[in-house]
Backbone as numpy.savetxt, mean C-alpha at the origin, in Angstrom:
# Nx Ny Nz CAx CAy CAz Cx Cy Cz
3.74 12.94 11.84 5.74 12.96 11.03 6.24 11.76 12.21
6.16 11.34 12.94 6.91 10.17 13.27 5.75 8.99 12.93
5.03 8.87 13.35 3.54 7.87 13.15 4.02 7.30 11.79
4.19 8.76 10.30 4.02 8.40 8.93 5.85 7.88 8.74
6.42 8.05 9.20 7.68 7.55 9.43 7.78 6.01 9.41
7.68 5.64 11.12 7.39 4.65 11.35 6.64 3.63 10.77
5.40 3.91 10.20 4.59 3.10 9.76 5.41 2.74 8.37
6.06 3.59 7.84 6.75 3.46 6.15 7.78 2.52 6.72
8.66 2.48 7.49 9.36 1.49 7.59 8.96 0.32 7.89
7.85 0.50 8.99 7.97 -1.51 9.07 6.88 -1.84 8.31
5.87 -0.71 7.45 4.97 -1.65 6.24 6.24 -2.01 5.03
7.36 -1.14 4.73 7.77 -1.64 3.41 9.02 -2.07 3.95
9.37 -2.60 5.26 10.36 -3.59 5.64 9.43 -5.05 5.75
8.46 -4.99 5.96 7.43 -6.29 5.62 7.40 -6.72 4.62
6.95 -5.56 3.67 6.77 -6.17 2.32 8.19 -6.59 1.69
9.28 -5.73 2.01 10.24 -6.38 1.60 10.77 -7.72 1.86
10.40 -8.05 3.14 10.59 -9.51 3.73 9.67 -10.35 2.79
8.79 -10.38 2.44 7.46 -11.15 1.73 8.07 -11.38 0.55
8.37 -10.41 0.08 8.72 -10.45 -1.05 10.19 -10.87 -1.58
11.04 -11.36 -0.67 12.01 -12.26 -0.61 12.04 -13.12 -0.57
10.98 -13.88 0.67 10.36 -15.09 0.37 9.65 -15.49 -0.71
8.99 -14.72 -0.99 8.00 -14.84 -2.39 8.82 -15.42 -3.48
10.15 -14.58 -3.23 10.96 -14.86 -4.78 12.03 -16.14 -4.71
12.43 -16.51 -3.08 12.73 -17.95 -2.93 11.85 -18.94 -3.14
10.43 -18.91 -2.54 9.73 -20.00 -2.97 9.36 -20.24 -4.18
9.28 -18.91 -5.29 8.63 -19.42 -6.47 9.68 -20.08 -7.29
11.09 -19.70 -6.66 12.19 -20.19 -7.31 12.28 -22.04 -7.45
12.21 -21.87 -6.32 12.26 -23.56 -5.47 11.41 -24.38 -6.09
9.95 -23.55 -6.23 8.97 -24.20 -6.85 9.20 -24.32 -8.67
9.68 -23.54 -8.97 10.34 -23.59 -10.16 11.20 -25.07 -10.66
11.67 -25.14 -9.79 12.84 -26.50 -9.95 12.03 -27.78 -9.56
11.41 -27.39 -8.13 10.92 -29.12 -7.67 9.46 -29.13 -8.37
8.69 -28.19 -8.46 7.40 -28.33 -9.39 6.26 -29.40 -8.18
6.21 -28.71 -6.75 5.61 -29.38 -6.35 4.11 -29.62 -5.99
3.39 -30.01 -5.83 1.93 -30.96 -5.79 1.88 -30.57 -4.43
1.19 -29.58 -3.61 0.76 -29.96 -2.58 -1.02 -30.14 -2.09
-0.75 -30.41 -0.66 -2.22 -30.45 -0.08 -2.03 -30.14 1.23
-2.86 -29.90 1.80 -3.29 -28.86 3.08 -2.17 -30.00 3.94
-2.12 -31.20 4.31 -1.22 -31.61 5.40 0.14 -32.05 4.45
0.40 -31.58 3.47 1.72 -32.17 3.10 3.04 -30.84 4.01
4.08 -31.41 4.07 5.27 -30.50 4.54 5.17 -29.39 3.44
5.52 -28.09 3.90 5.81 -27.26 2.22 4.76 -26.33 2.32
3.59 -26.97 2.55 2.23 -26.18 2.50 2.34 -25.00 3.39
2.56 -25.23 4.39 1.96 -23.92 5.40 3.07 -22.71 5.16
4.42 -22.89 4.77 5.54 -21.94 4.15 4.37 -20.68 2.99
4.47 -21.95 2.05 3.07 -21.05 0.83 2.22 -20.05 1.55
1.24 -21.10 1.78 -0.26 -20.79 2.59 0.16 -19.16 3.14
0.99 -19.33 4.20 1.42 -18.10 4.92 1.78 -17.22 4.51
2.67 -17.35 3.05 3.62 -16.72 2.40 2.03 -15.83 1.99
1.08 -16.31 1.16 0.05 -16.05 0.55 -1.19 -14.88 1.69
-1.38 -15.45 2.69 -1.74 -14.63 3.75 -0.74 -13.81 4.16
-0.15 -13.33 4.37 0.69 -12.12 4.65 1.05 -11.20 3.33
1.01 -11.89 2.27 0.88 -10.86 1.10 -0.95 -10.20 0.85
-1.64 -11.55 1.53 -3.04 -10.69 1.35 -3.11 -9.53 2.49
-2.44 -9.74 3.29 -2.61 -8.49 4.54 -1.57 -7.52 4.31
-0.57 -7.36 3.86 0.26 -6.70 3.43 -0.37 -5.84 2.21
-1.47 -6.12 1.16 -1.73 -5.24 0.56 -2.83 -4.74 1.38
-3.80 -4.73 2.14 -4.55 -4.31 2.71 -3.63 -3.17 3.67
-2.86 -3.56 4.30 -1.66 -2.49 5.01 -1.38 -1.56 4.08
-0.74 -2.02 2.96 -0.49 -0.41 2.07 -1.71 0.20 1.81
-2.57 -0.37 1.42 -3.81 0.17 1.05 -4.26 1.27 2.39
-4.30 0.42 3.43 -4.58 1.40 4.49 -3.79 3.15 4.87
-2.43 2.14 4.66 -1.04 3.14 4.64 -1.35 4.75 3.55
-1.61 4.34 2.37 -1.78 5.17 1.66 -2.65 6.08 1.44
-4.22 5.71 2.50 -5.20 6.76 2.74 -4.90 7.48 3.63
-4.06 7.58 4.63 -3.22 7.87 5.34 -2.23 9.08 5.04
-1.04 8.31 3.91 -0.47 9.36 3.32 -1.30 10.17 2.96
-2.70 9.85 2.11 -3.06 11.02 1.11 -3.95 12.13 1.84
-4.78 11.37 3.12 -5.01 12.34 3.49 -3.97 13.19 4.40
-3.01 13.05 4.60 -2.31 13.92 4.85 -1.16 14.64 3.65
-1.80 14.59 2.86 -1.32 15.58 1.36 -1.59 16.10 0.66
-3.47 16.02 0.58 -4.17 16.34 0.31 -4.79 17.68 1.38
-4.97 19.14 0.57 -5.13 19.92 0.87 -6.72 20.39 1.31
-7.55 19.67 0.82 -8.88 19.83 0.97 -9.32 18.26 0.67
-10.53 18.09 1.42 -11.52 17.09 1.45 -12.08 16.87 0.12
-12.04 17.04 -0.61 -12.17 16.90 -1.56 -11.13 16.53 -2.78
-9.78 17.45 -2.55 -8.70 16.83 -3.30 -8.66 15.35 -2.57
-8.85 14.60 -1.27 -8.74 13.26 -0.90 -9.67 12.49 -1.75
-10.71 12.61 -1.95 -11.36 11.92 -2.56 -11.13 11.51 -3.96
-10.61 12.68 -4.71 -9.89 12.43 -6.06 -8.55 11.81 -6.15
-7.77 12.16 -5.32 -6.09 11.36 -5.44 -6.75 9.85 -4.99
-7.46 9.47 -3.96 -7.77 8.62 -3.59 -8.60 7.61 -4.35
-9.43 7.80 -5.24 -9.97 7.65 -6.34 -8.66 7.23 -7.85
-8.10 8.32 -7.54 -6.76 8.49 -8.64 -5.98 6.93 -8.39
-5.61 6.61 -7.13 -4.79 5.85 -6.77 -5.60 4.44 -6.75
-6.89 4.30 -6.49 -7.80 2.83 -7.08 -7.91 2.60 -8.39
-8.06 4.24 -9.05 -7.77 4.01 -10.87 -6.69 2.74 -11.06
-5.12 3.67 -10.87 -4.51 3.05 -10.82 -3.88 1.95 -10.33
-4.31 1.22 -9.40 -4.18 0.03 -8.97 -5.32 -0.83 -9.75
-6.05 -0.57 -10.06 -7.11 -1.61 -10.79 -6.54 -1.49 -12.18
-5.71 -0.89 -13.25 -5.16 -0.66 -14.63 -4.09 -1.60 -14.16
-2.93 -1.28 -12.85 -2.05 -2.15 -12.76 -2.64 -3.87 -12.30
-3.51 -3.67 -11.84 -4.09 -5.21 -11.57 -4.60 -6.15 -12.93
-4.57 -5.43 -13.92 -5.30 -5.68 -14.97 -4.39 -6.36 -16.30
-2.79 -5.42 -16.18 -1.70 -5.59 -17.04 -1.14 -6.60 -16.18
-1.43 -6.72 -14.80 -0.89 -8.03 -13.82 -1.38 -9.15 -14.30
-2.34 -9.37 -14.30 -3.42 -10.67 -14.96 -2.80 -10.87 -16.44
-2.97 -9.88 -17.13 -2.37 -10.30 -18.47 -0.88 -10.92 -18.54
0.01 -10.34 -18.06 1.13 -10.59 -17.84 1.40 -12.23 -17.29
0.35 -12.56 -16.51 0.33 -13.59 -15.67 0.34 -14.77 -16.68
-0.54 -14.28 -17.93 -1.22 -15.62 -18.73 0.01 -16.58 -19.69
1.06 -15.43 -19.48 2.20 -15.80 -20.11 2.75 -17.17 -18.78
2.93 -18.41 -19.38 3.46 -19.26 -18.76 4.91 -18.85 -17.79
6.00 -18.42 -18.46 7.05 -18.20 -18.20 7.42 -17.15 -17.13
6.12 -15.99 -17.12 6.27 -14.66 -16.25 5.32 -15.44 -15.41
4.71 -16.29 -15.28 3.74 -16.54 -13.97 4.40 -17.07 -13.47
5.31 -18.05 -13.36 5.95 -18.80 -12.55 7.04 -18.30 -11.51
7.96 -17.60 -12.17 8.90 -16.68 -11.00 8.86 -15.16 -11.45
7.98 -15.04 -12.31 8.46 -13.09 -12.94 7.24 -12.25 -12.26
6.50 -12.74 -11.77 5.95 -12.03 -11.29 6.44 -11.21 -9.77
6.78 -12.19 -9.22 7.98 -11.84 -7.66 8.52 -11.50 -7.92
9.32 -11.34 -8.82 10.38 -11.24 -9.48 10.36 -9.25 -9.50
9.21 -9.39 -10.92 8.62 -7.86 -11.14 8.28 -7.05 -9.90
7.82 -7.76 -9.03 6.97 -7.02 -7.96 8.18 -6.74 -6.76
9.07 -7.70 -6.78 10.09 -6.94 -5.76 11.15 -5.85 -6.23
11.23 -5.78 -7.48 11.82 -4.95 -8.17 10.90 -3.46 -7.84
9.59 -3.66 -7.94 8.74 -2.78 -8.11 8.94 -2.20 -6.98
9.14 -2.73 -5.80 9.12 -2.65 -4.73 10.71 -1.70 -4.07
11.29 -2.59 -4.22 13.22 -1.74 -4.46 13.07 -0.63 -4.84
12.20 -0.35 -6.12 12.47 1.25 -7.14 11.53 1.82 -6.22
10.55 1.19 -5.40 9.42 2.62 -5.00 10.12 3.36 -3.65
10.69 2.43 -3.09 11.33 3.03 -1.82 12.24 4.26 -1.83
13.03 4.92 -2.60 13.58 6.16 -2.72 12.83 7.57 -2.70
11.63 7.47 -3.94 10.68 8.12 -4.15 9.54 8.46 -3.02
9.67 7.14 -2.46 8.49 6.91 -1.66 8.93 7.70 -0.15
10.08 7.45 0.04 10.96 8.07 1.25 11.03 9.67 1.14
10.78 10.64 -0.21 11.16 11.73 -0.71 9.64 12.45 -0.41
8.76 11.76 -0.36 7.34 12.27 -0.09 7.32 12.04 1.39
7.40 10.74 2.23 7.02 10.32 3.58 7.67 11.14 4.42
9.13 11.77 4.39 9.37 12.25 5.25 9.04 13.89 5.03
8.37 14.51 4.38 8.36 15.62 4.25 6.65 15.98 4.93
6.00 14.82 5.44 4.52 14.88 6.37 4.97 15.61 7.45
4.40 16.41 7.67 4.71 17.12 8.93 5.76 18.02 8.87
6.58 17.88 8.06 7.75 18.99 7.73 7.47 19.93 6.95
7.92 19.98 5.62 7.76 20.93 4.50 6.38 21.30 4.27
5.81 19.96 4.07 4.29 19.79 4.03 3.32 20.13 4.41
4.00 20.90 5.85 3.19 21.51 6.92 2.11 20.07 7.19
0.89 20.44 7.77 -0.38 19.29 8.07 -1.68 19.62 7.20
-1.82 19.55 5.90 -2.97 19.67 5.47 -4.41 19.03 6.72
-4.05 17.96 6.45 -5.03 17.48 7.41 -5.67 17.96 8.57
-4.48 18.34 9.25 -4.99 19.22 10.97 -5.70 20.54 10.09
-4.96 21.34 8.98 -6.09 22.39 8.26 -7.15 22.00 8.24
-7.25 21.04 7.61 -8.86 20.56 6.90 -9.65 20.38 8.20
-9.29 19.82 9.89 -9.85 19.67 10.45 -10.14 20.88 11.51
-9.45 21.48 11.35 -9.43 22.77 12.00 -10.86 23.63 11.14
-10.32 23.83 9.46 -10.97 24.20 9.14 -13.42 24.20 9.60
-12.61 22.53 9.06 -14.44 21.94 9.56 -14.87 22.08 11.03
-13.89 22.22 11.95 -14.25 22.64 13.68 -14.68 24.33 13.00
-14.29 24.77 12.64 -14.78 26.39 12.94 -16.29 26.68 12.08
-16.00 25.46 11.43 -17.53 25.53 10.31 -18.46 25.58 10.79
-18.04 24.26 11.99 -19.15 23.80 12.86 -19.50 24.87 13.68
-18.62 25.47 14.65 -18.77 26.46 15.46 -19.51 27.33 14.62
-19.34 27.87 13.95 -20.14 28.96 13.44 -22.07 28.68 12.59
-21.93 27.38 12.46 -22.85 26.77 12.29 -23.82 26.75 13.59
-23.12 26.63 14.57 -24.03 25.89 16.12 -24.06 27.31 16.35
-23.35 28.60 16.34 -23.20 30.12 16.77 -24.70 30.96 15.98
-24.87 30.76 14.75 -25.65 31.13 13.54 -26.74 30.23 14.16
-27.02 29.15 14.51 -28.43 28.43 14.97 -28.99 28.96 16.28
-28.08 29.02 16.94 -28.56 29.12 18.28 -28.70 30.99 18.39
-28.34 31.71 17.32 -28.70 32.99 17.04 -30.15 33.44 16.74
-30.56 31.86 15.93 -32.01 32.14 15.14 -32.94 31.90 16.13
């Protein structure tokens, strides 16, 4: 319960900060239209943001798999929900690539849209996260206990044979 909540606030807090940074940089770049080489002043801020967004993407994935593991009642459901998550993400990336082909959207719109979607997701995500380990019980612990019982019964039946 605590791990789910602390992780939620840390990861989404970092993501919010990175989207603010992205929105500021893209707005600035729209007006200044800079051309950066790796040794130019300002390159580090843009490149660091890129690295943080890539790290944030991976953090989100790991966290979402953690959440799925705590919500799905069976191991099969974990696989199904994770596949649904990956499929939805792939479809969203396809739409994103298409929208980024429109120049006016590609300049600032991508960051603004992602920042807005991040903001919209906070409340529904919290409504789910706050129930982990409370109202939803802990399906992960139940799955692990069932697996331990299965292993114990297999070992016992093998010993009798």
